[in-house]
PDB file of C-alpha atoms in Angstrom:
ATOM      1  CA  UNK A1191     -20.225  96.521 -31.332  1.00 48.00           C
ATOM      2  CA  UNK A1192     -21.433  96.094 -34.947  1.00 55.00           C
ATOM      3  CA  UNK A1193     -25.375  96.158 -35.586  1.00 62.00           C
ATOM      4  CA  UNK A1194     -27.463  96.061 -38.249  1.00 70.00           C
ATOM      5  CA  UNK A1195     -28.994  99.774 -39.551  1.00 85.00           C
ATOM      6  CA  UNK A1196     -33.045  99.952 -38.209  1.00 93.00           C
ATOM      7  CA  UNK A1197     -34.991 100.495 -41.527  1.00 96.00           C
ATOM      8  CA  UNK A1198     -38.672 101.137 -41.573  1.00 97.00           C
ATOM      9  CA  UNK A1199     -40.480  98.308 -43.187  1.00 96.00           C
ATOM     10  CA  UNK A1200     -42.903  97.880 -46.277  1.00 97.00           C
ATOM     11  CA  UNK A1201     -46.246 100.134 -45.767  1.00 95.00           C
ATOM     12  CA  UNK A1202     -44.776 101.654 -42.300  1.00 97.00           C
ATOM     13  CA  UNK A1203     -44.530 104.831 -41.149  1.00 97.00           C
ATOM     14  CA  UNK A1204     -41.075 105.871 -40.859  1.00 97.00           C
ATOM     15  CA  UNK A1205     -39.731 108.084 -37.457  1.00 98.00           C
ATOM     16  CA  UNK A1206     -38.376 111.631 -38.313  1.00 97.00           C
ATOM     17  CA  UNK A1207     -35.341 109.403 -36.311  1.00 97.00           C
ATOM     18  CA  UNK A1208     -34.048 105.651 -35.690  1.00 97.00           C
ATOM     19  CA  UNK A1209     -34.129 105.114 -31.211  1.00 98.00           C
ATOM     20  CA  UNK A1210     -33.229 102.577 -28.873  1.00 97.00           C
ATOM     21  CA  UNK A1211     -34.957 101.532 -25.699  1.00 97.00           C
ATOM     22  CA  UNK A1212     -33.152 101.589 -23.089  1.00 97.00           C
ATOM     23  CA  UNK A1213     -33.496  99.054 -19.454  1.00 96.00           C
ATOM     24  CA  UNK A1214     -31.378  99.354 -16.484  1.00 95.00           C
ATOM     25  CA  UNK A1215     -31.510  98.359 -13.111  1.00 90.00           C
ATOM     26  CA  UNK A1216     -29.074  99.318  -9.702  1.00 81.00           C
ATOM     27  CA  UNK A1217     -28.263  96.303  -7.711  1.00 71.00           C
ATOM     28  CA  UNK A1218     -28.864  97.074  -4.036  1.00 67.00           C
ATOM     29  CA  UNK A1219     -25.288  97.837  -2.355  1.00 65.00           C
ATOM     30  CA  UNK A1220     -23.064  98.927  -5.497  1.00 61.00           C
ATOM     31  CA  UNK A1221     -21.847 102.347  -5.161  1.00 60.00           C
ATOM     32  CA  UNK A1222     -23.270 103.714  -9.035  1.00 59.00           C
ATOM     33  CA  UNK A1223     -20.198 104.436 -10.542  1.00 64.00           C
ATOM     34  CA  UNK A1224     -20.325 105.574 -14.419  1.00 61.00           C
ATOM     35  CA  UNK A1225     -18.361 101.634 -14.951  1.00 64.00           C
ATOM     36  CA  UNK A1226     -21.074 100.327 -12.772  1.00 75.00           C
ATOM     37  CA  UNK A1227     -23.826 102.307 -14.446  1.00 78.00           C
ATOM     38  CA  UNK A1228     -22.808 100.945 -17.755  1.00 80.00           C
ATOM     39  CA  UNK A1229     -22.451  97.282 -16.646  1.00 80.00           C
ATOM     40  CA  UNK A1230     -26.011  97.489 -15.241  1.00 88.00           C
ATOM     41  CA  UNK A1231     -27.711  98.978 -18.526  1.00 92.00           C
ATOM     42  CA  UNK A1232     -28.842  97.231 -21.612  1.00 94.00           C
ATOM     43  CA  UNK A1233     -29.743  97.861 -24.651  1.00 94.00           C
ATOM     44  CA  UNK A1234     -33.521  96.160 -25.483  1.00 92.00           C
ATOM     45  CA  UNK A1235     -34.089  97.345 -28.951  1.00 93.00           C
ATOM     46  CA  UNK A1236     -33.795  99.800 -32.164  1.00 96.00           C
ATOM     47  CA  UNK A1237     -36.560 100.585 -34.401  1.00 97.00           C
ATOM     48  CA  UNK A1238     -36.703 103.062 -37.325  1.00 98.00           C
ATOM     49  CA  UNK A1239     -40.752 103.343 -37.823  1.00 98.00           C
ATOM     50  CA  UNK A1240     -44.351 103.814 -35.208  1.00 98.00           C
ATOM     51  CA  UNK A1241     -44.538  99.690 -36.133  1.00 96.00           C
ATOM     52  CA  UNK A1242     -41.504  98.741 -34.386  1.00 96.00           C
ATOM     53  CA  UNK A1243     -41.163 101.336 -32.033  1.00 97.00           C
ATOM     54  CA  UNK A1244     -45.533  99.100 -31.429  1.00 96.00           C
ATOM     55  CA  UNK A1245     -44.185  95.656 -31.456  1.00 94.00           C
ATOM     56  CA  UNK A1246     -41.510  96.342 -28.295  1.00 93.00           C
ATOM     57  CA  UNK A1247     -43.388  98.569 -26.576  1.00 95.00           C
ATOM     58  CA  UNK A1248     -46.174  96.127 -26.314  1.00 93.00           C
ATOM     59  CA  UNK A1249     -43.696  93.609 -25.190  1.00 92.00           C
ATOM     60  CA  UNK A1250     -42.797  95.779 -22.132  1.00 93.00           C
ATOM     61  CA  UNK A1251     -43.546  95.050 -18.711  1.00 95.00           C
ATOM     62  CA  UNK A1252     -45.001  99.070 -17.826  1.00 96.00           C
ATOM     63  CA  UNK A1253     -42.943 101.551 -15.591  1.00 96.00           C
ATOM     64  CA  UNK A1254     -45.703 101.495 -12.999  1.00 94.00           C
ATOM     65  CA  UNK A1255     -45.469  97.841 -12.545  1.00 95.00           C
ATOM     66  CA  UNK A1256     -41.363  97.195 -11.956  1.00 92.00           C
ATOM     67  CA  UNK A1257     -40.009  97.522  -8.598  1.00 85.00           C
ATOM     68  CA  UNK A1258     -36.727  98.470  -7.226  1.00 85.00           C
ATOM     69  CA  UNK A1259     -34.575 100.736  -8.766  1.00 91.00           C
ATOM     70  CA  UNK A1260     -34.935 101.145 -11.961  1.00 95.00           C
ATOM     71  CA  UNK A1261     -35.028 103.142 -15.546  1.00 96.00           C
ATOM     72  CA  UNK A1262     -36.368 102.928 -18.752  1.00 97.00           C
ATOM     73  CA  UNK A1263     -34.468 104.651 -21.678  1.00 98.00           C
ATOM     74  CA  UNK A1264     -35.784 106.037 -24.920  1.00 98.00           C
ATOM     75  CA  UNK A1265     -32.503 107.567 -26.647  1.00 98.00           C
ATOM     76  CA  UNK A1266     -32.022 108.684 -30.368  1.00 98.00           C
ATOM     77  CA  UNK A1267     -29.938 105.632 -32.382  1.00 97.00           C
ATOM     78  CA  UNK A1268     -26.376 106.334 -31.563  1.00 95.00           C
ATOM     79  CA  UNK A1269     -26.966 108.488 -28.686  1.00 97.00           C
ATOM     80  CA  UNK A1270     -26.153 106.421 -25.569  1.00 96.00           C
ATOM     81  CA  UNK A1271     -28.107 106.969 -22.086  1.00 96.00           C
ATOM     82  CA  UNK A1272     -25.039 108.760 -20.492  1.00 94.00           C
ATOM     83  CA  UNK A1273     -24.239 111.888 -19.434  1.00 93.00           C
ATOM     84  CA  UNK A1274     -20.546 111.310 -21.397  1.00 92.00           C
ATOM     85  CA  UNK A1275     -22.514 110.928 -24.538  1.00 95.00           C
ATOM     86  CA  UNK A1276     -20.546 113.932 -26.630  1.00 96.00           C
ATOM     87  CA  UNK A1277     -25.015 114.339 -27.757  1.00 97.00           C
ATOM     88  CA  UNK A1278     -25.333 115.007 -23.645  1.00 97.00           C
ATOM     89  CA  UNK A1279     -22.246 116.136 -22.443  1.00 95.00           C
ATOM     90  CA  UNK A1280     -22.858 120.384 -23.258  1.00 97.00           C
ATOM     91  CA  UNK A1281     -27.089 119.360 -21.794  1.00 98.00           C
ATOM     92  CA  UNK A1282     -28.957 119.047 -19.557  1.00 98.00           C
ATOM     93  CA  UNK A1283     -32.896 117.880 -18.049  1.00 98.00           C
ATOM     94  CA  UNK A1284     -36.309 118.750 -17.539  1.00 98.00           C
ATOM     95  CA  UNK A1285     -37.243 116.199 -14.326  1.00 98.00           C
ATOM     96  CA  UNK A1286     -40.640 115.527 -13.242  1.00 97.00           C
ATOM     97  CA  UNK A1287     -41.338 113.867 -10.231  1.00 96.00           C
ATOM     98  CA  UNK A1288     -44.500 112.298 -10.616  1.00 94.00           C
ATOM     99  CA  UNK A1289     -45.827 110.235  -6.715  1.00 92.00           C
ATOM    100  CA  UNK A1290     -47.094 106.430  -7.418  1.00 93.00           C
ATOM    101  CA  UNK A1291     -49.550 105.694 -10.096  1.00 94.00           C
ATOM    102  CA  UNK A1292     -48.484 108.034 -12.526  1.00 94.00           C
ATOM    103  CA  UNK A1293     -45.596 107.338 -14.638  1.00 96.00           C
ATOM    104  CA  UNK A1294     -46.869 104.166 -16.865  1.00 97.00           C
ATOM    105  CA  UNK A1295     -49.259 106.513 -18.674  1.00 96.00           C
ATOM    106  CA  UNK A1296     -46.907 110.134 -18.004  1.00 96.00           C
ATOM    107  CA  UNK A1297     -43.795 107.600 -19.904  1.00 98.00           C
ATOM    108  CA  UNK A1298     -45.986 106.849 -22.453  1.00 98.00           C
ATOM    109  CA  UNK A1299     -47.563 110.298 -23.327  1.00 97.00           C
ATOM    110  CA  UNK A1300     -43.644 111.479 -22.916  1.00 98.00           C
ATOM    111  CA  UNK A1301     -42.064 108.950 -25.214  1.00 98.00           C
ATOM    112  CA  UNK A1302     -45.458 109.310 -28.248  1.00 98.00           C
ATOM    113  CA  UNK A1303     -44.678 112.735 -27.938  1.00 98.00           C
ATOM    114  CA  UNK A1304     -40.921 112.541 -28.939  1.00 98.00           C
ATOM    115  CA  UNK A1305     -41.501 110.135 -31.630  1.00 98.00           C
ATOM    116  CA  UNK A1306     -43.962 111.934 -33.278  1.00 98.00           C
ATOM    117  CA  UNK A1307     -41.777 115.522 -33.235  1.00 98.00           C
ATOM    118  CA  UNK A1308     -43.938 117.456 -31.035  1.00 98.00           C
ATOM    119  CA  UNK A1309     -41.355 119.190 -29.055  1.00 97.00           C
ATOM    120  CA  UNK A1310     -40.506 121.347 -32.235  1.00 96.00           C
ATOM    121  CA  UNK A1311     -37.329 122.106 -30.922  1.00 97.00           C
ATOM    122  CA  UNK A1312     -34.731 121.048 -34.150  1.00 95.00           C
ATOM    123  CA  UNK A1313     -32.345 117.840 -33.723  1.00 96.00           C
ATOM    124  CA  UNK A1314     -31.973 119.133 -29.729  1.00 98.00           C
ATOM    125  CA  UNK A1315     -33.773 115.966 -27.589  1.00 98.00           C
ATOM    126  CA  UNK A1316     -31.256 113.173 -26.855  1.00 98.00           C
ATOM    127  CA  UNK A1317     -34.079 111.332 -25.030  1.00 98.00           C
ATOM    128  CA  UNK A1318     -35.533 110.310 -21.980  1.00 98.00           C
ATOM    129  CA  UNK A1319     -35.723 108.113 -18.643  1.00 98.00           C
ATOM    130  CA  UNK A1320     -38.636 106.752 -17.089  1.00 98.00           C
ATOM    131  CA  UNK A1321     -36.610 105.837 -12.878  1.00 97.00           C
ATOM    132  CA  UNK A1322     -38.928 104.069 -10.472  1.00 96.00           C
ATOM    133  CA  UNK A1323     -38.220 104.887  -7.015  1.00 94.00           C
ATOM    134  CA  UNK A1324     -39.444 103.211  -3.841  1.00 91.00           C
ATOM    135  CA  UNK A1325     -41.276 106.840  -2.894  1.00 93.00           C
ATOM    136  CA  UNK A1326     -42.161 108.380  -5.866  1.00 94.00           C
ATOM    137  CA  UNK A1327     -41.551 108.276  -9.599  1.00 96.00           C
ATOM    138  CA  UNK A1328     -39.486 110.775 -11.720  1.00 97.00           C
ATOM    139  CA  UNK A1329     -39.534 111.382 -15.632  1.00 98.00           C
ATOM    140  CA  UNK A1330     -36.663 113.284 -17.487  1.00 98.00           C
ATOM    141  CA  UNK A1331     -36.522 114.766 -20.493  1.00 98.00           C
ATOM    142  CA  UNK A1332     -32.734 115.129 -22.396  1.00 98.00           C
ATOM    143  CA  UNK A1333     -31.610 118.175 -24.873  1.00 98.00           C
ATOM    144  CA  UNK A1334     -27.814 118.956 -25.891  1.00 98.00           C
ATOM    145  CA  UNK A1335     -27.884 122.346 -24.622  1.00 98.00           C
ATOM    146  CA  UNK A1336     -28.457 123.878 -21.818  1.00 98.00           C
ATOM    147  CA  UNK A1337     -27.220 127.104 -22.211  1.00 97.00           C
ATOM    148  CA  UNK A1338     -30.027 127.204 -24.771  1.00 98.00           C
ATOM    149  CA  UNK A1339     -33.042 129.401 -23.098  1.00 97.00           C
ATOM    150  CA  UNK A1340     -35.714 129.461 -26.095  1.00 98.00           C
ATOM    151  CA  UNK A1341     -34.775 125.962 -26.696  1.00 98.00           C
ATOM    152  CA  UNK A1342     -35.208 124.438 -22.847  1.00 98.00           C
ATOM    153  CA  UNK A1343     -38.120 126.990 -21.754  1.00 97.00           C
ATOM    154  CA  UNK A1344     -39.943 125.050 -25.536  1.00 98.00           C
ATOM    155  CA  UNK A1345     -39.529 121.861 -24.644  1.00 98.00           C
ATOM    156  CA  UNK A1346     -40.975 122.358 -21.009  1.00 96.00           C
ATOM    157  CA  UNK A1347     -43.937 124.054 -22.281  1.00 94.00           C
ATOM    158  CA  UNK A1348     -44.775 121.432 -24.538  1.00 96.00           C
ATOM    159  CA  UNK A1349     -44.310 118.836 -21.696  1.00 96.00           C
ATOM    160  CA  UNK A1350     -47.273 120.583 -19.644  1.00 94.00           C
ATOM    161  CA  UNK A1351     -49.248 119.695 -22.868  1.00 94.00           C
ATOM    162  CA  UNK A1352     -48.227 116.062 -23.203  1.00 96.00           C
ATOM    163  CA  UNK A1353     -48.204 115.186 -20.151  1.00 95.00           C
ATOM    164  CA  UNK A1354     -51.328 117.180 -18.653  1.00 88.00           C
ATOM    165  CA  UNK A1355     -49.673 116.867 -15.520  1.00 85.00           C
ATOM    166  CA  UNK A1356     -50.990 117.800 -12.221  1.00 77.00           C
ATOM    167  CA  UNK A1357     -51.032 121.541 -11.593  1.00 79.00           C
ATOM    168  CA  UNK A1358     -49.094 121.045  -8.191  1.00 83.00           C
ATOM    169  CA  UNK A1359     -46.315 119.111 -10.215  1.00 87.00           C
ATOM    170  CA  UNK A1360     -42.825 121.119  -9.743  1.00 89.00           C
ATOM    171  CA  UNK A1361     -40.382 120.595 -12.790  1.00 95.00           C
ATOM    172  CA  UNK A1362     -36.794 121.561 -12.734  1.00 97.00           C
ATOM    173  CA  UNK A1363     -33.840 122.210 -15.390  1.00 97.00           C
ATOM    174  CA  UNK A1364     -30.776 120.639 -14.678  1.00 97.00           C
ATOM    175  CA  UNK A1365     -27.659 120.846 -16.440  1.00 97.00           C
ATOM    176  CA  UNK A1366     -25.487 117.491 -16.792  1.00 94.00           C
ATOM    177  CA  UNK A1367     -22.921 119.285 -15.430  1.00 90.00           C
ATOM    178  CA  UNK A1368     -24.020 119.645 -12.349  1.00 87.00           C
ATOM    179  CA  UNK A1369     -25.130 116.384 -11.781  1.00 84.00           C
ATOM    180  CA  UNK A1370     -21.820 115.222 -12.261  1.00 79.00           C
ATOM    181  CA  UNK A1371     -21.129 117.169  -9.581  1.00 80.00           C
ATOM    182  CA  UNK A1372     -23.089 116.438  -7.041  1.00 74.00           C
ATOM    183  CA  UNK A1373     -23.774 112.786  -7.859  1.00 68.00           C
TER     184      UNK A1373
ATOM    185  CA  UNK B 927     -36.576 118.990 -44.965  1.00 71.00           C
ATOM    186  CA  UNK B 928     -39.641 118.002 -44.442  1.00 87.00           C
ATOM    187  CA  UNK B 929     -40.410 116.588 -40.099  1.00 93.00           C
ATOM    188  CA  UNK B 930     -42.522 113.410 -39.528  1.00 97.00           C
ATOM    189  CA  UNK B 931     -44.834 114.687 -36.903  1.00 97.00           C
ATOM    190  CA  UNK B 932     -47.173 112.230 -35.584  1.00 98.00           C
ATOM    191  CA  UNK B 933     -49.892 112.881 -33.230  1.00 97.00           C
ATOM    192  CA  UNK B 934     -50.756 110.433 -30.296  1.00 97.00           C
ATOM    193  CA  UNK B 935     -54.023 109.695 -31.842  1.00 97.00           C
ATOM    194  CA  UNK B 936     -52.169 108.683 -34.708  1.00 97.00           C
ATOM    195  CA  UNK B 937     -49.853 107.206 -32.922  1.00 98.00           C
ATOM    196  CA  UNK B 938     -52.064 104.466 -30.354  1.00 97.00           C
ATOM    197  CA  UNK B 939     -54.415 103.610 -33.915  1.00 96.00           C
ATOM    198  CA  UNK B 940     -51.276 102.369 -35.420  1.00 95.00           C
ATOM    199  CA  UNK B 941     -49.895  99.886 -32.117  1.00 92.00           C
ATOM    200  CA  UNK B 942     -52.319  97.052 -33.487  1.00 73.00           C
ATOM    201  CA  UNK B 943     -51.912  97.076 -36.928  1.00 54.00           C
ATOM    202  CA  UNK B 944     -49.337  95.869 -37.973  1.00 49.00           C
ATOM    203  CA  UNK B 945     -49.171  97.202 -41.536  1.00 52.00           C
ATOM    204  CA  UNK B 946     -50.588  99.878 -42.988  1.00 49.00           C
ATOM    205  CA  UNK B 947     -53.453 101.333 -43.885  1.00 45.00           C
TER     206      UNK B 947
END
């Protein structure tokens, strides 16, 4: 489908990259096959400036207020939030498990760090996901090159700084090829 | 080229101001 490219409005603060927000919700009892995943994911909108981002985000429900098996995804415009996307297929993600009650604040801090280019890893960041689950919530940040250890270490250290996580928080890096193998 | 970098405080300050100052 053809979409109009987002551009910053007059007097707005441009972002380094354009991003899209997506929402997905798993239908209970259905297998999470690639096809049903793609059918269940909806693009909410694309933005090119700080002001455009807030216009979307301010109207969105906070992750901590979602129920059921739901996810928000923030990805660079042109990258689908799927392992199979060309930008993601050689990549991986840092995974942070959060006890209930932390998701809204951590998600906001994470996306502000991405939009503001706080990670300093060139073009490596693809996007981020917050997954709302029954007992805990999961944050993940996806990058292009899973084998680039300097990049993944820098992403981890920046995450620790911007999320201000409890000291006992466990962070795990997973390549997407492993995720595909074991899913 | 130059990177467009914003810190959290700057981004939060733009939250309620649709037009740049």
